[in-house]
Coordinates of C-alpha atoms and ligand atoms in Angstrom, one line a residue:
M6 CA -11.4 1.9 -6.1
S7 CA -12.3 -0.6 -3.4
R8 CA -10.5 -0.2 0.0
L9 CA -7.6 -2.6 0.6
I10 CA -7.2 -4.7 3.6
V11 CA -3.7 -6.3 4.2
V12 CA -3.5 -9.1 6.7
S13 CA 0.1 -10.3 8.1
N14 CA 1.4 -11.9 11.3
R15 CA 3.4 -8.7 11.9
V16 CA 2.6 -5.2 10.8
T17 CA 5.1 -2.6 10.0
L18 CA 4.1 0.7 11.4
P19 CA 4.9 3.9 9.6
Q20 CA 8.6 5.2 10.3
K21 CA 9.3 8.1 12.4
S22 CA 11.5 10.8 11.3
G23 CA 15.1 9.5 11.9
D24 CA 14.2 5.9 12.0
A25 CA 16.1 3.6 9.4
P26 CA 14.4 3.4 6.2
A27 CA 11.6 0.4 6.0
G28 CA 12.2 -2.7 3.9
G29 CA 10.8 -2.7 0.4
L30 CA 7.8 -4.8 1.4
A31 CA 6.5 -2.8 3.8
V32 CA 7.2 0.5 1.7
A33 CA 5.2 -1.1 -1.4
L34 CA 2.2 -2.4 0.9
Q35 CA 2.3 1.2 2.6
A36 CA 2.0 3.0 -0.5
A37 CA -0.9 0.4 -1.9
L38 CA -2.9 1.0 1.0
E39 CA -2.2 4.7 0.5
E40 CA -3.6 4.8 -2.6
R41 CA -6.7 3.0 -1.9
G42 CA -7.3 3.7 1.7
G43 CA -7.5 0.7 4.0
I44 CA -6.4 -1.2 6.9
W45 CA -3.4 -3.1 7.8
M46 CA -4.0 -5.8 10.6
G47 CA -1.9 -8.2 12.6
W48 CA -0.2 -9.2 15.6
S49 CA 1.4 -6.3 17.7
G50 CA 4.3 -8.6 18.7
K51 CA 3.0 -8.2 22.5
S52 CA 1.8 -11.3 24.6
S53 CA 0.3 -11.4 27.7
G54 CA -0.9 -14.0 30.7
A55 CA -4.7 -12.5 30.1
K56 CA -7.5 -15.1 28.8
E57 CA -8.5 -12.6 26.3
P58 CA -6.2 -10.0 24.9
A59 CA -7.1 -6.5 25.0
P60 CA -9.2 -4.9 22.2
L61 CA -7.5 -4.0 19.0
S62 CA -5.4 -1.4 19.1
M63 CA -6.3 1.2 16.3
Q64 CA -3.5 3.5 14.6
E65 CA -4.7 6.2 11.8
H66 CA -1.9 7.4 9.7
G67 CA -2.9 9.3 6.8
N68 CA -5.3 6.9 4.7
I69 CA -4.3 3.9 6.5
T70 CA -5.6 2.3 9.7
Y71 CA -3.2 0.0 11.6
A72 CA -5.3 -2.5 13.5
L73 CA -2.9 -4.3 16.0
T74 CA -3.7 -7.1 18.2
D75 CA -2.2 -8.8 21.1
L76 CA -2.2 -12.7 21.5
T77 CA -2.0 -14.7 24.6
K78 CA 1.1 -16.5 25.6
T79 CA -0.3 -19.7 24.9
D80 CA -1.5 -18.6 21.5
V81 CA 2.1 -17.2 20.6
E82 CA 3.5 -20.6 21.8
E83 CA 1.2 -22.7 19.9
Y84 CA 0.5 -20.8 16.9
Y85 CA 3.6 -18.9 16.0
H86 CA 6.4 -20.6 17.8
G87 CA 4.8 -24.2 17.4
F88 CA 3.0 -24.7 14.4
A89 CA 4.0 -21.9 11.9
N90 CA 7.5 -22.1 12.7
R91 CA 8.2 -25.6 13.8
V92 CA 5.9 -27.5 10.9
L93 CA 5.0 -25.0 8.4
W94 CA 8.2 -23.3 7.9
P95 CA 10.6 -26.4 7.9
L96 CA 8.3 -28.5 5.9
C97 CA 7.9 -25.5 3.2
H98 CA 11.8 -25.6 3.2
Y99 CA 11.9 -29.4 2.4
R100 CA 13.0 -30.2 5.9
M101 CA 10.8 -33.0 7.1
D102 CA 13.6 -34.0 9.6
L103 CA 13.2 -30.7 11.5
A104 CA 9.2 -30.7 11.6
D105 CA 7.9 -31.0 15.1
Y106 CA 4.0 -31.7 14.5
G107 CA 1.9 -31.7 17.7
R108 CA -1.8 -31.5 17.7
K109 CA -1.8 -29.0 20.4
E110 CA 0.1 -26.5 18.2
M111 CA -1.9 -27.2 15.3
A112 CA -5.3 -26.5 17.2
G113 CA -3.6 -23.3 18.5
Y114 CA -2.9 -22.3 14.8
F115 CA -6.4 -22.6 13.6
R116 CA -7.7 -21.2 16.8
V117 CA -5.6 -17.9 16.2
N118 CA -6.6 -17.8 12.6
R119 CA -10.4 -18.0 13.9
F120 CA -9.6 -15.3 16.5
F121 CA -7.9 -13.1 13.7
A122 CA -11.3 -13.5 11.6
H123 CA -13.3 -12.5 14.4
R124 CA -11.6 -9.4 15.0
L125 CA -11.2 -8.6 11.4
A126 CA -14.6 -9.2 10.1
P127 CA -16.6 -6.2 11.8
L128 CA -14.0 -3.6 10.4
I129 CA -14.8 -5.0 6.5
Q130 CA -16.9 -3.2 4.1
E131 CA -18.9 -5.1 1.4
D132 CA -16.5 -4.1 -1.5
D133 CA -13.0 -4.2 0.4
V134 CA -10.4 -6.4 -1.3
I135 CA -8.6 -8.5 1.4
W136 CA -5.1 -9.5 1.0
V137 CA -3.6 -12.1 3.3
H138 CA 0.2 -12.5 3.8
D139 CA 2.1 -15.5 4.3
Y140 CA 2.1 -19.2 6.1
H141 CA 1.1 -17.9 9.4
L142 CA -2.5 -17.1 8.2
I143 CA -3.5 -19.9 5.6
P144 CA -6.9 -20.7 7.0
L145 CA -8.0 -17.2 7.6
A146 CA -10.0 -17.1 4.3
A147 CA -11.9 -20.1 5.3
E148 CA -12.8 -18.6 8.7
L149 CA -14.0 -15.1 7.1
R150 CA -16.1 -17.1 4.6
Q151 CA -17.5 -19.3 7.5
M152 CA -18.7 -15.7 8.7
G153 CA -20.5 -14.9 5.5
L154 CA -17.7 -12.5 3.7
K155 CA -17.9 -12.7 0.2
N156 CA -15.1 -10.2 -0.3
K157 CA -12.1 -10.9 -2.7
I158 CA -9.5 -12.4 -0.9
G159 CA -6.1 -13.1 -1.9
F160 CA -3.1 -15.0 -0.6
F161 CA 0.6 -14.6 -1.0
L162 CA 3.3 -17.1 0.4
H163 CA 6.6 -15.7 1.1
I164 CA 8.2 -19.0 1.3
P165 CA 8.6 -21.9 -1.1
W166 CA 5.7 -24.5 -1.7
P167 CA 6.9 -28.2 -1.4
P168 CA 6.2 -31.0 -3.7
A169 CA 3.5 -33.5 -2.7
D170 CA 5.4 -36.0 -1.3
V171 CA 7.4 -33.5 1.3
L172 CA 3.7 -31.9 2.1
F173 CA 1.8 -35.0 2.5
T174 CA 4.3 -35.9 5.6
M175 CA 2.3 -33.2 7.5
P176 CA -0.8 -34.8 8.9
V177 CA -3.0 -31.8 8.4
H178 CA -2.0 -31.2 4.9
E179 CA -5.6 -31.6 3.6
E180 CA -6.9 -29.1 5.8
I181 CA -4.1 -26.7 4.9
M182 CA -5.1 -27.2 1.0
R183 CA -8.6 -26.8 2.0
G184 CA -7.7 -23.3 3.6
L185 CA -6.0 -22.2 0.3
S186 CA -9.0 -23.0 -1.8
H187 CA -11.3 -20.6 0.1
Y188 CA -9.1 -17.6 -1.6
D189 CA -10.0 -15.9 -5.0
L190 CA -6.2 -15.8 -5.9
V191 CA -3.2 -17.8 -4.5
G192 CA 0.4 -16.4 -5.3
F193 CA 3.4 -18.1 -5.0
Q194 CA 7.1 -16.7 -5.4
T195 CA 7.8 -18.8 -8.6
D196 CA 6.6 -21.1 -11.4
H197 CA 8.0 -24.3 -9.5
D198 CA 6.0 -23.7 -6.1
L199 CA 2.9 -23.1 -8.4
D200 CA 3.5 -26.5 -10.0
N201 CA 4.1 -28.0 -6.6
F202 CA 0.9 -26.7 -5.4
G203 CA -1.2 -27.9 -8.5
G204 CA 0.7 -31.2 -8.2
G205 CA -0.4 -31.7 -4.8
L206 CA -3.7 -31.2 -5.5
V207 CA -3.9 -33.4 -8.3
R208 CA -2.1 -36.2 -6.6
E209 CA -4.3 -36.3 -3.7
G210 CA -7.4 -36.4 -5.9
I211 CA -8.8 -33.5 -4.3
G212 CA -8.4 -31.0 -7.2
Q213 CA -7.9 -29.9 -10.8
R214 CA -5.8 -27.7 -12.7
L215 CA -8.4 -26.0 -15.1
S216 CA -7.4 -23.7 -17.9
E217 CA -6.1 -19.8 -17.6
G218 CA -4.2 -20.3 -14.1
K219 CA -7.4 -21.6 -12.6
F220 CA -7.8 -24.6 -10.0
S221 CA -10.8 -26.3 -8.5
S222 CA -11.0 -28.0 -5.2
Y223 CA -13.6 -28.4 -2.3
G224 CA -16.3 -27.0 -4.6
R225 CA -14.5 -23.8 -5.2
V226 CA -12.7 -22.1 -8.3
F227 CA -9.9 -20.0 -7.8
K228 CA -6.7 -18.6 -9.3
G229 CA -3.2 -19.4 -8.9
G230 CA -0.3 -17.5 -10.0
H231 CA 3.4 -16.7 -9.4
Y232 CA 4.7 -13.1 -8.4
A233 CA 8.3 -12.7 -7.8
I234 CA 8.6 -10.5 -4.9
S235 CA 11.3 -7.7 -5.4
I236 CA 12.9 -4.5 -3.8
E237 CA 12.8 -0.9 -4.7
T238 CA 15.3 -1.3 -7.2
E239 CA 16.2 2.4 -8.1
Q240 CA 15.8 3.7 -4.8
F241 CA 18.0 1.0 -3.4
A242 CA 20.9 1.7 -6.0
A243 CA 20.8 5.6 -5.3
F244 CA 20.8 4.5 -1.4
A245 CA 23.8 2.3 -2.0
Q246 CA 25.6 4.9 -4.1
K247 CA 25.0 7.3 -1.3
A248 CA 26.0 4.9 1.5
A249 CA 29.4 4.2 0.1
S250 CA 30.6 7.2 2.0
N251 CA 28.9 6.4 5.4
V252 CA 31.5 6.6 8.1
M253 CA 31.1 2.8 9.2
V254 CA 31.4 1.7 5.4
R255 CA 34.5 3.6 4.8
K256 CA 36.0 2.2 8.3
A257 CA 35.1 -1.4 6.9
K258 CA 36.9 -0.8 3.8
Q259 CA 40.0 0.6 5.5
S260 CA 40.2 -2.3 7.6
V261 CA 40.3 -4.9 4.8
E262 CA 43.4 -3.1 3.6
G263 CA 42.8 -3.6 -0.2
R264 CA 41.9 -7.3 0.2
D265 CA 38.9 -8.4 -1.8
M266 CA 35.4 -8.8 0.0
I267 CA 32.8 -11.5 -0.1
I268 CA 29.6 -10.6 1.7
G269 CA 27.0 -12.9 3.1
V270 CA 23.8 -11.6 4.9
D271 CA 21.2 -13.9 6.1
R272 CA 18.7 -14.0 9.0
L273 CA 20.4 -17.0 11.2
D274 CA 18.1 -19.7 9.6
Y275 CA 18.9 -23.0 8.8
S276 CA 17.4 -22.8 5.4
K277 CA 20.1 -20.3 4.6
G278 CA 22.9 -22.7 4.0
I279 CA 25.3 -20.6 6.2
T280 CA 27.3 -23.7 7.4
Q281 CA 27.7 -24.9 3.7
R282 CA 28.7 -21.6 2.9
L283 CA 31.7 -21.6 5.3
D284 CA 32.7 -25.0 4.2
A285 CA 33.0 -23.5 0.7
F286 CA 35.1 -20.8 1.6
E287 CA 37.5 -22.6 3.7
R288 CA 37.7 -25.1 0.6
F289 CA 38.1 -22.4 -1.8
I290 CA 41.0 -21.1 0.1
T291 CA 42.7 -24.7 0.4
M292 CA 42.2 -25.2 -3.3
N293 CA 43.5 -21.6 -4.0
P294 CA 46.4 -21.1 -1.7
G295 CA 47.4 -18.0 -3.6
Y296 CA 44.4 -16.2 -2.1
Q297 CA 45.6 -16.6 1.4
N298 CA 45.6 -13.0 3.0
K299 CA 43.8 -11.7 -0.2
V300 CA 40.3 -11.9 0.7
T301 CA 38.0 -11.0 3.5
Y302 CA 34.5 -12.9 4.0
L303 CA 31.9 -11.0 5.9
Q304 CA 29.0 -12.9 7.1
I305 CA 26.5 -10.6 8.8
T306 CA 23.7 -13.1 10.4
P307 CA 21.3 -11.2 12.8
K308 CA 19.6 -13.3 15.2
S309 CA 16.2 -14.9 14.7
R310 CA 13.5 -16.8 16.3
S311 CA 15.7 -17.7 19.3
E312 CA 12.9 -19.0 21.1
V313 CA 12.9 -22.0 18.8
P314 CA 15.4 -24.7 19.9
E315 CA 16.9 -25.4 16.3
Y316 CA 17.7 -21.8 16.1
E317 CA 19.2 -21.4 19.2
Q318 CA 21.5 -24.5 18.5
M319 CA 22.3 -23.3 15.2
Q320 CA 23.7 -19.9 16.6
R321 CA 26.3 -21.9 18.6
T322 CA 27.2 -24.0 15.6
V323 CA 27.6 -21.1 13.2
A324 CA 29.8 -19.4 15.8
E325 CA 32.0 -22.4 16.4
Q326 CA 32.3 -23.1 12.8
A327 CA 33.5 -19.6 12.1
G328 CA 35.7 -19.9 14.8
R329 CA 37.1 -23.2 13.6
V330 CA 37.5 -21.9 9.9
N331 CA 39.5 -19.0 11.2
G332 CA 41.9 -21.4 13.4
A333 CA 42.4 -23.5 10.5
I334 CA 43.4 -21.1 7.6
G335 CA 44.1 -17.8 9.2
T336 CA 47.5 -16.5 9.7
V337 CA 48.8 -14.0 12.4
D338 CA 47.9 -11.1 10.1
W339 CA 44.8 -12.4 8.5
V340 CA 41.5 -13.1 9.9
P341 CA 39.4 -14.6 6.9
V342 CA 36.1 -14.5 8.1
R343 CA 34.5 -11.8 10.2
Y344 CA 31.3 -13.3 11.7
I345 CA 28.7 -10.8 12.7
N346 CA 25.6 -12.0 14.9
Q347 CA 23.6 -8.8 15.3
S348 CA 21.6 -6.6 12.8
I349 CA 23.6 -3.6 11.3
A350 CA 22.0 -0.4 10.0
R351 CA 20.2 -0.4 6.6
P352 CA 22.7 2.3 5.1
V353 CA 25.8 0.5 6.4
L354 CA 24.4 -2.9 5.1
A355 CA 24.0 -1.3 1.3
G356 CA 27.4 0.3 1.5
L357 CA 29.0 -3.1 2.5
Y358 CA 27.2 -4.7 -0.6
R359 CA 28.7 -2.2 -3.0
L360 CA 31.9 -2.7 -1.4
S361 CA 32.0 -6.4 -2.0
R362 CA 33.6 -8.2 -5.0
I363 CA 31.3 -11.2 -4.5
G364 CA 27.7 -11.6 -3.1
L365 CA 27.5 -15.1 -1.5
V366 CA 23.7 -16.1 -1.4
T367 CA 23.7 -19.8 -0.8
P368 CA 20.3 -21.1 0.7
L369 CA 19.5 -24.5 0.5
R370 CA 15.9 -23.3 -0.2
D371 CA 14.5 -19.9 -0.2
G372 CA 11.1 -18.5 -1.4
M373 CA 12.9 -15.5 -3.2
N374 CA 15.7 -14.0 -1.4
L375 CA 15.9 -10.3 -1.4
V376 CA 19.5 -10.0 -0.4
A377 CA 20.3 -11.1 -4.0
K378 CA 18.5 -8.5 -5.6
E379 CA 19.7 -5.9 -3.0
Y380 CA 23.4 -7.0 -3.8
V381 CA 22.6 -6.5 -7.5
A382 CA 20.9 -3.2 -7.0
A383 CA 24.0 -1.7 -4.5
Q384 CA 26.7 -2.3 -7.2
D385 CA 28.6 0.2 -9.0
P386 CA 27.9 0.0 -12.6
E387 CA 31.6 0.8 -13.6
N388 CA 33.0 -1.8 -11.3
P389 CA 30.0 -4.2 -10.3
G390 CA 30.7 -7.3 -8.4
V391 CA 29.4 -10.8 -8.9
L392 CA 26.4 -12.7 -7.5
V393 CA 27.1 -16.2 -6.6
L394 CA 23.6 -17.6 -6.3
S395 CA 22.3 -20.8 -4.9
R396 CA 19.8 -22.4 -7.8
F397 CA 17.5 -23.2 -4.9
A398 CA 16.5 -19.7 -4.2
G399 CA 13.5 -18.1 -5.9
A400 CA 15.6 -15.4 -7.3
A401 CA 17.8 -17.9 -9.5
R402 CA 14.4 -18.0 -11.8
E403 CA 15.2 -14.4 -12.6
L404 CA 18.7 -13.4 -12.1
S405 CA 20.4 -14.9 -15.1
G406 CA 23.4 -13.0 -14.6
A407 CA 24.6 -14.7 -11.4
L408 CA 27.1 -17.9 -11.1
L409 CA 24.4 -20.3 -10.0
V410 CA 25.4 -23.0 -7.8
N411 CA 24.1 -25.8 -5.9
P412 CA 24.9 -25.2 -2.1
Y413 CA 25.2 -28.9 -1.5
D414 CA 28.2 -29.3 -3.5
I415 CA 31.0 -27.7 -1.6
E416 CA 33.4 -27.9 -4.1
G417 CA 31.3 -26.5 -6.9
T418 CA 30.7 -23.2 -4.7
A419 CA 34.4 -23.0 -4.0
H420 CA 35.0 -23.1 -7.7
A421 CA 32.2 -20.1 -8.3
I422 CA 34.1 -18.0 -5.8
A423 CA 37.3 -18.3 -7.7
R424 CA 35.6 -17.7 -10.7
G425 CA 33.8 -14.7 -9.4
L426 CA 37.3 -13.3 -8.2
T427 CA 38.9 -13.7 -11.7
M428 CA 36.0 -12.7 -13.8
S429 CA 36.9 -9.7 -16.3
L430 CA 35.4 -6.5 -15.8
E431 CA 33.7 -6.8 -19.3
E432 CA 32.1 -10.2 -18.2
R433 CA 31.0 -8.6 -14.6
K434 CA 29.3 -5.7 -16.6
Q435 CA 27.4 -7.7 -19.1
R436 CA 26.0 -10.1 -16.3
W437 CA 25.3 -7.4 -13.9
E438 CA 23.4 -5.1 -16.6
R439 CA 21.4 -8.1 -17.7
M440 CA 20.2 -8.4 -14.0
M441 CA 19.8 -4.8 -13.0
E442 CA 17.4 -4.3 -16.1
H443 CA 15.3 -7.0 -15.3
L444 CA 15.1 -5.8 -11.6
K445 CA 14.4 -2.2 -12.8
V446 CA 11.3 -3.4 -14.5
Y447 CA 10.4 -6.2 -12.0
D448 CA 10.5 -4.1 -9.1
I449 CA 8.6 -4.1 -5.6
N450 CA 5.9 -1.9 -7.0
R451 CA 5.3 -4.3 -10.2
W452 CA 4.9 -7.3 -7.8
C453 CA 2.2 -5.5 -5.9
D454 CA 0.5 -4.3 -8.9
D455 CA 0.5 -7.6 -10.8
F456 CA -1.0 -9.3 -7.7
L457 CA -3.6 -7.0 -6.9
K458 CA -4.5 -6.5 -10.9
D459 CA -4.9 -10.4 -11.0
L460 CA -7.1 -10.3 -7.5
T461 CA -9.5 -7.8 -8.6
T462 CA -10.3 -8.7 -12.2
G463 CA -11.9 -11.7 -13.4
Ligands
GDG525 C1 11.3 -14.2 3.6 C2 11.5 -15.4 2.7 C3 11.5 -13.8 0.7 C4 19.0 -9.1 6.9 N1 20.1 -8.9 7.7 C5 20.2 -7.6 8.1 C6 19.1 -7.2 7.4 N2 18.6 -7.9 6.6 C7 17.5 -7.7 5.5 C8 17.9 -8.0 4.3 C9 16.6 -8.4 3.6 C10 15.9 -9.0 4.8 O1 16.6 -8.9 5.8 C11 15.9 -10.6 4.4 O2 14.9 -10.9 3.2 P1 15.0 -12.6 2.6 O3 14.5 -12.3 1.2 O4 16.6 -12.5 2.1 O5 14.9 -13.6 3.5 P2 13.6 -13.7 4.8 O6 14.0 -12.9 5.7 O7 13.9 -15.2 5.1 O8 12.4 -13.3 3.9 C12 12.3 -15.0 1.3 C13 11.0 -12.9 1.7 O9 10.3 -13.5 2.9 C14 10.2 -11.9 1.1 O10 8.9 -12.2 0.4 O11 12.4 -13.3 -0.2 O12 12.6 -16.1 0.5 O13 12.4 -16.2 3.3 O14 15.8 -7.3 3.0 O15 18.4 -7.0 3.9 N3 18.8 -5.5 7.5 C15 19.4 -5.0 8.4 N4 20.5 -5.2 9.0 C16 20.7 -6.6 8.8 O16 21.6 -7.2 9.6 N5 19.0 -3.5 8.2

């Protein structure tokens, strides 16, 4: 079996005993690497003012070598905060209004990809299979090919791929599409993303859809596919069952004093629809005054990317809005919204999912959304909660037992909350079982195996 080389912007190092368990993606990639032997390369998260970063730091753990590189401060500014997070992230989430394109940042993005390629290439053997992850590293294969590498190289995009008219607003969209054509397999989260990609190639006259999931562009033929990322379903379910007796979870249960709990969990990001969700919760209470003092909405939102101005602004906006909603609908003995702006431990999170009667997952656009899948896996089979899910999350293509909503329709989401709270146990069980059966089959290992099978065959 060939060695596997995983490349991603950030690398998850193996856990020290006593650490919280790693997320499903890290566990699955580590398992795939352990089985085949290989390397996981990426940015260490450190930056320095030096002109040239220190040599790669290599750490061996069992069958896996972790190869970490530092970056310069300018690299981080231009490649990471600049082009990746202020151009590609907003555009791929259909937010042309937030994309802040600059040539300096674009040049930095391509420069850092070349730098990654130069650091990676000497480590590669002839029959290694290379798997590149996410929007930070689209041009990596082109750089490696330029250096003469003929290995199988696959790419998986964790975020959505936008339709042609959105993509074309980015001045360098052609270079980005050309970059993708240097892979042997380009994987998206859903069939919609794959369709958008094919549509863009054809519309721009730079490529064609061939049969059997293949595309041709820039003189290359490559495969495209969709692979829904998932979680370690069975493990997470067992973990949540145990977590129900966690001290913090028991305290949370006591503190809601028998009220129904609604939970939202999202990195603080404009794609997640948090402000629309707070509006929908407020609307639900004003439309259903009988629920006053009978529900608690817990929104857990760890900070993310605070160095990017849009995120810093959002931190203030969401905090103010949570305060305003509490002021408008709360009473002396009831705080309707509990807003937590920090990360909480994974066992506590799992236990809180299980406690909650509704999982409110309403992004405006999301590649997949693992919170939706975690919420389902965490439920008590004898008394499962209801998933209220945005139709614009990739997960909506699979989770047919959810109440699907349009997150821009505040009143529609408010109705779905009411429907979830009044749903019979029988219907809740039916819907949950359907989703759980699906997630047991389509778990994170299935995602990993399907992608690698398609990359290495044909
Ligand atoms: C990108 C794509 C795609 C959140 N708060 C806490 C916490 N979390 C964990 C959740 C979940 C993960 O973070 C978030 O994953 P999502 O999939 O929901 O979203 P993104 O971070 O935007 O991820 C997304 C994903 O990549 C994978 O391809 O699904 O569409 O945007 O696992 O549980 N974990 C802990 N404390 C928190 O406070 N411990």
